[in-house]
Amino acid sequence: MPEANMLASGTPLEQWEIGGRAALLKGWAVAADSGGMRAASTRRTVSVVLSVLAFAAMLAIAPDSDAKEPARSTTTISSYPKGMYGQVKSPRPSCRTKRTVVLYRVSGKRPDPNADERIGQARAKRDKARGKQSLWAVRTKADGQFYAVAQPTKGCKKDTSPRAKDMPKGADVPDCPNGKVGDFCRFPKMHLDIPGGTYCPSFTVAKSDCLGFVDTGAIPWCCYENDSIYWASAGSGRGVLLNSTGGHGEGLRWEIRGGLNGPGDGDLKQAWTRIMQGIVFGGSTPDLPGMRAGSMGGPLHFDFSSGYWGADIYVDGYFRKWE
């Protein structure tokens, strides 16, 4: 089976920090201002860099006791409408990124790779929405119980996941923020209304923000008085941030982040959300192969209708709950 082509690239969201507009736009300001550095500052920077490189060279020569000991990994498995997927977690980056994971279907009483049916394999790719873990996915129409084996490599121990069943058709999925950690929850369509008297440009503008309020959606994403959308260019794409700060200085309530391939794109990829007050909830979209925007395992569906005076933003889909 060919390896799954899982995650779209081109949206540097993993570099953004939690905390609102300043965090979103900080990276772009630094990039734009870096060309105006004075000569003295440049010389100091070069000196520091050379010192760091020399120290790194000394460390490289020193023996590394940890390098001789293969690192442990943790492999997870879950079902989605098109097959099975999961994460590979390890403290060593080389043991989670590009790791080959083989999917088996259990044929006996317990997992046995020598006897069980080999369904397919995939190479784990970095989860840009979360970091420090990678995602794998194998598409299959087979039913039954499955498990995944992260293959051993130089410096990485073999690891076998627990068993998991395929997803039955018409499975009941709770609305976010409900549900179990590790499972999907449905994010009902959220409407962020930018009032008609408010100027709000289209995504053809490289960077801007608009203030409005969410009048439709699941609680606690709805319904407050001071909700916003910010965006900034990421090459030809757009990084998007939606958040709520309430209307009376309550602080940040929630945020949703993701990336679009361009101004007219409706697939909000590598998306994640976190609730900052009240309940504990965090979730992200794994962007699994074969899943369209708004479907379980796919990117969020994003619709931005802007008329320059007023706008309507609609977001819906599914999050995989991780807290």
PDB file of N, CA and C in Angstrom, residues 196-233:
ATOM      1  N   GLY A 196     -22.554  45.723   9.770  1.00  0.00           N
ATOM      2  CA  GLY A 196     -22.527  46.405   8.481  1.00  0.00           C
ATOM      3  C   GLY A 196     -21.814  47.736   8.485  1.00  0.00           C
ATOM      4  N   GLY A 197     -21.759  48.421   9.615  1.00  0.00           N
ATOM      5  CA  GLY A 197     -21.087  49.711   9.663  1.00  0.00           C
ATOM      6  C   GLY A 197     -19.610  49.628   9.966  1.00  0.00           C
ATOM      7  N   THR A 198     -19.073  48.395  10.040  1.00  0.00           N
ATOM      8  CA  THR A 198     -17.664  48.188  10.389  1.00  0.00           C
ATOM      9  C   THR A 198     -16.859  47.858   9.143  1.00  0.00           C
ATOM     10  N   TYR A 199     -15.745  48.551   8.945  1.00  0.00           N
ATOM     11  CA  TYR A 199     -14.880  48.269   7.793  1.00  0.00           C
ATOM     12  C   TYR A 199     -14.145  46.955   8.010  1.00  0.00           C
ATOM     13  N   CYS A 200     -14.220  46.071   7.039  1.00  0.00           N
ATOM     14  CA  CYS A 200     -13.532  44.777   7.112  1.00  0.00           C
ATOM     15  C   CYS A 200     -13.111  44.371   5.708  1.00  0.00           C
ATOM     16  N   PRO A 201     -11.824  44.485   5.374  1.00  0.00           N
ATOM     17  CA  PRO A 201     -11.360  44.165   4.022  1.00  0.00           C
ATOM     18  C   PRO A 201     -11.398  42.665   3.758  1.00  0.00           C
ATOM     19  N   SER A 202     -11.169  42.293   2.516  1.00  0.00           N
ATOM     20  CA  SER A 202     -11.141  40.880   2.161  1.00  0.00           C
ATOM     21  C   SER A 202      -9.755  40.302   2.412  1.00  0.00           C
ATOM     22  N   PHE A 203      -9.616  38.976   2.224  1.00  0.00           N
ATOM     23  CA  PHE A 203      -8.341  38.300   2.446  1.00  0.00           C
ATOM     24  C   PHE A 203      -7.308  38.626   1.371  1.00  0.00           C
ATOM     25  N   THR A 204      -7.704  39.395   0.346  1.00  0.00           N
ATOM     26  CA  THR A 204      -6.696  39.835  -0.621  1.00  0.00           C
ATOM     27  C   THR A 204      -5.734  40.830   0.017  1.00  0.00           C
ATOM     28  N   VAL A 205      -6.148  41.463   1.117  1.00  0.00           N
ATOM     29  CA  VAL A 205      -5.259  42.316   1.909  1.00  0.00           C
ATOM     30  C   VAL A 205      -4.355  41.408   2.733  1.00  0.00           C
ATOM     31  N   ALA A 206      -3.064  41.683   2.738  1.00  0.00           N
ATOM     32  CA  ALA A 206      -2.097  40.766   3.350  1.00  0.00           C
ATOM     33  C   ALA A 206      -2.264  40.628   4.857  1.00  0.00           C
ATOM     34  N   LYS A 207      -2.697  41.692   5.533  1.00  0.00           N
ATOM     35  CA  LYS A 207      -2.779  41.641   6.993  1.00  0.00           C
ATOM     36  C   LYS A 207      -3.836  42.609   7.478  1.00  0.00           C
ATOM     37  N   SER A 208      -4.745  42.143   8.329  1.00  0.00           N
ATOM     38  CA  SER A 208      -5.754  43.036   8.873  1.00  0.00           C
ATOM     39  C   SER A 208      -6.479  42.345  10.024  1.00  0.00           C
ATOM     40  N   ASP A 209      -7.458  43.039  10.587  1.00  0.00           N
ATOM     41  CA  ASP A 209      -8.289  42.470  11.645  1.00  0.00           C
ATOM     42  C   ASP A 209      -9.657  43.123  11.604  1.00  0.00           C
ATOM     43  N   CYS A 210     -10.668  42.395  12.105  1.00  0.00           N
ATOM     44  CA  CYS A 210     -12.037  42.892  12.132  1.00  0.00           C
ATOM     45  C   CYS A 210     -12.675  42.486  13.451  1.00  0.00           C
ATOM     46  N   LEU A 211     -13.481  43.378  14.006  1.00  0.00           N
ATOM     47  CA  LEU A 211     -14.132  43.150  15.293  1.00  0.00           C
ATOM     48  C   LEU A 211     -15.626  42.943  15.091  1.00  0.00           C
ATOM     49  N   GLY A 212     -16.167  41.908  15.750  1.00  0.00           N
ATOM     50  CA  GLY A 212     -17.593  41.634  15.660  1.00  0.00           C
ATOM     51  C   GLY A 212     -18.053  40.828  16.853  1.00  0.00           C
ATOM     52  N   PHE A 213     -18.986  39.904  16.613  1.00  0.00           N
ATOM     53  CA  PHE A 213     -19.468  39.054  17.699  1.00  0.00           C
ATOM     54  C   PHE A 213     -20.001  37.749  17.119  1.00  0.00           C
ATOM     55  N   VAL A 214     -19.813  36.664  17.862  1.00  0.00           N
ATOM     56  CA  VAL A 214     -20.328  35.352  17.475  1.00  0.00           C
ATOM     57  C   VAL A 214     -21.772  35.258  17.950  1.00  0.00           C
ATOM     58  N   ASP A 215     -22.704  35.069  17.008  1.00  0.00           N
ATOM     59  CA  ASP A 215     -24.112  34.982  17.381  1.00  0.00           C
ATOM     60  C   ASP A 215     -24.695  33.586  17.192  1.00  0.00           C
ATOM     61  N   THR A 216     -23.896  32.673  16.608  1.00  0.00           N
ATOM     62  CA  THR A 216     -24.346  31.295  16.413  1.00  0.00           C
ATOM     63  C   THR A 216     -23.170  30.362  16.635  1.00  0.00           C
ATOM     64  N   GLY A 217     -23.413  29.249  17.345  1.00  0.00           N
ATOM     65  CA  GLY A 217     -22.354  28.278  17.588  1.00  0.00           C
ATOM     66  C   GLY A 217     -22.518  27.625  18.936  1.00  0.00           C
ATOM     67  N   ALA A 218     -21.589  26.733  19.248  1.00  0.00           N
ATOM     68  CA  ALA A 218     -21.639  26.002  20.511  1.00  0.00           C
ATOM     69  C   ALA A 218     -21.053  26.846  21.635  1.00  0.00           C
ATOM     70  N   ILE A 219     -21.633  26.733  22.815  1.00  0.00           N
ATOM     71  CA  ILE A 219     -21.063  27.358  24.006  1.00  0.00           C
ATOM     72  C   ILE A 219     -19.841  26.533  24.419  1.00  0.00           C
ATOM     73  N   PRO A 220     -18.704  27.153  24.763  1.00  0.00           N
ATOM     74  CA  PRO A 220     -18.459  28.558  25.103  1.00  0.00           C
ATOM     75  C   PRO A 220     -17.911  29.421  23.967  1.00  0.00           C
ATOM     76  N   TRP A 221     -17.930  28.928  22.709  1.00  0.00           N
ATOM     77  CA  TRP A 221     -17.473  29.784  21.609  1.00  0.00           C
ATOM     78  C   TRP A 221     -18.514  30.853  21.276  1.00  0.00           C
ATOM     79  N   CYS A 222     -19.711  30.637  21.689  1.00  0.00           N
ATOM     80  CA  CYS A 222     -20.812  31.573  21.508  1.00  0.00           C
ATOM     81  C   CYS A 222     -21.455  31.802  22.889  1.00  0.00           C
ATOM     82  N   CYS A 223     -21.896  32.916  23.224  1.00  0.00           N
ATOM     83  CA  CYS A 223     -22.099  34.112  22.420  1.00  0.00           C
ATOM     84  C   CYS A 223     -21.630  35.283  23.284  1.00  0.00           C
ATOM     85  N   TYR A 224     -20.565  35.937  22.899  1.00  0.00           N
ATOM     86  CA  TYR A 224     -19.981  37.029  23.664  1.00  0.00           C
ATOM     87  C   TYR A 224     -20.078  38.331  22.881  1.00  0.00           C
ATOM     88  N   GLU A 225     -19.550  39.395  23.456  1.00  0.00           N
ATOM     89  CA  GLU A 225     -19.743  40.727  22.886  1.00  0.00           C
ATOM     90  C   GLU A 225     -18.537  41.235  22.108  1.00  0.00           C
ATOM     91  N   ASN A 226     -17.391  40.592  22.237  1.00  0.00           N
ATOM     92  CA  ASN A 226     -16.169  41.173  21.688  1.00  0.00           C
ATOM     93  C   ASN A 226     -15.315  40.076  21.063  1.00  0.00           C
ATOM     94  N   ASP A 227     -15.664  39.683  19.847  1.00  0.00           N
ATOM     95  CA  ASP A 227     -14.976  38.601  19.143  1.00  0.00           C
ATOM     96  C   ASP A 227     -14.287  39.164  17.904  1.00  0.00           C
ATOM     97  N   SER A 228     -13.179  38.537  17.510  1.00  0.00           N
ATOM     98  CA  SER A 228     -12.357  39.128  16.455  1.00  0.00           C
ATOM     99  C   SER A 228     -11.807  38.071  15.515  1.00  0.00           C
ATOM    100  N   ILE A 229     -11.434  38.522  14.318  1.00  0.00           N
ATOM    101  CA  ILE A 229     -10.660  37.716  13.380  1.00  0.00           C
ATOM    102  C   ILE A 229      -9.438  38.531  12.981  1.00  0.00           C
ATOM    103  N   TYR A 230      -8.270  37.888  12.982  1.00  0.00           N
ATOM    104  CA  TYR A 230      -7.016  38.492  12.523  1.00  0.00           C
ATOM    105  C   TYR A 230      -6.433  37.586  11.452  1.00  0.00           C
ATOM    106  N   TRP A 231      -5.733  38.146  10.518  1.00  0.00           N
ATOM    107  CA  TRP A 231      -5.009  37.327   9.556  1.00  0.00           C
ATOM    108  C   TRP A 231      -3.733  38.026   9.128  1.00  0.00           C
ATOM    109  N   ALA A 232      -2.774  37.224   8.697  1.00  0.00           N
ATOM    110  CA  ALA A 232      -1.493  37.729   8.216  1.00  0.00           C
ATOM    111  C   ALA A 232      -1.007  36.808   7.111  1.00  0.00           C
ATOM    112  N   SER A 233      -0.256  37.350   6.169  1.00  0.00           N
ATOM    113  CA  SER A 233       0.206  36.564   5.030  1.00  0.00           C
ATOM    114  C   SER A 233       1.264  35.567   5.457  1.00  0.00           C
TER     115      SER A 233
END
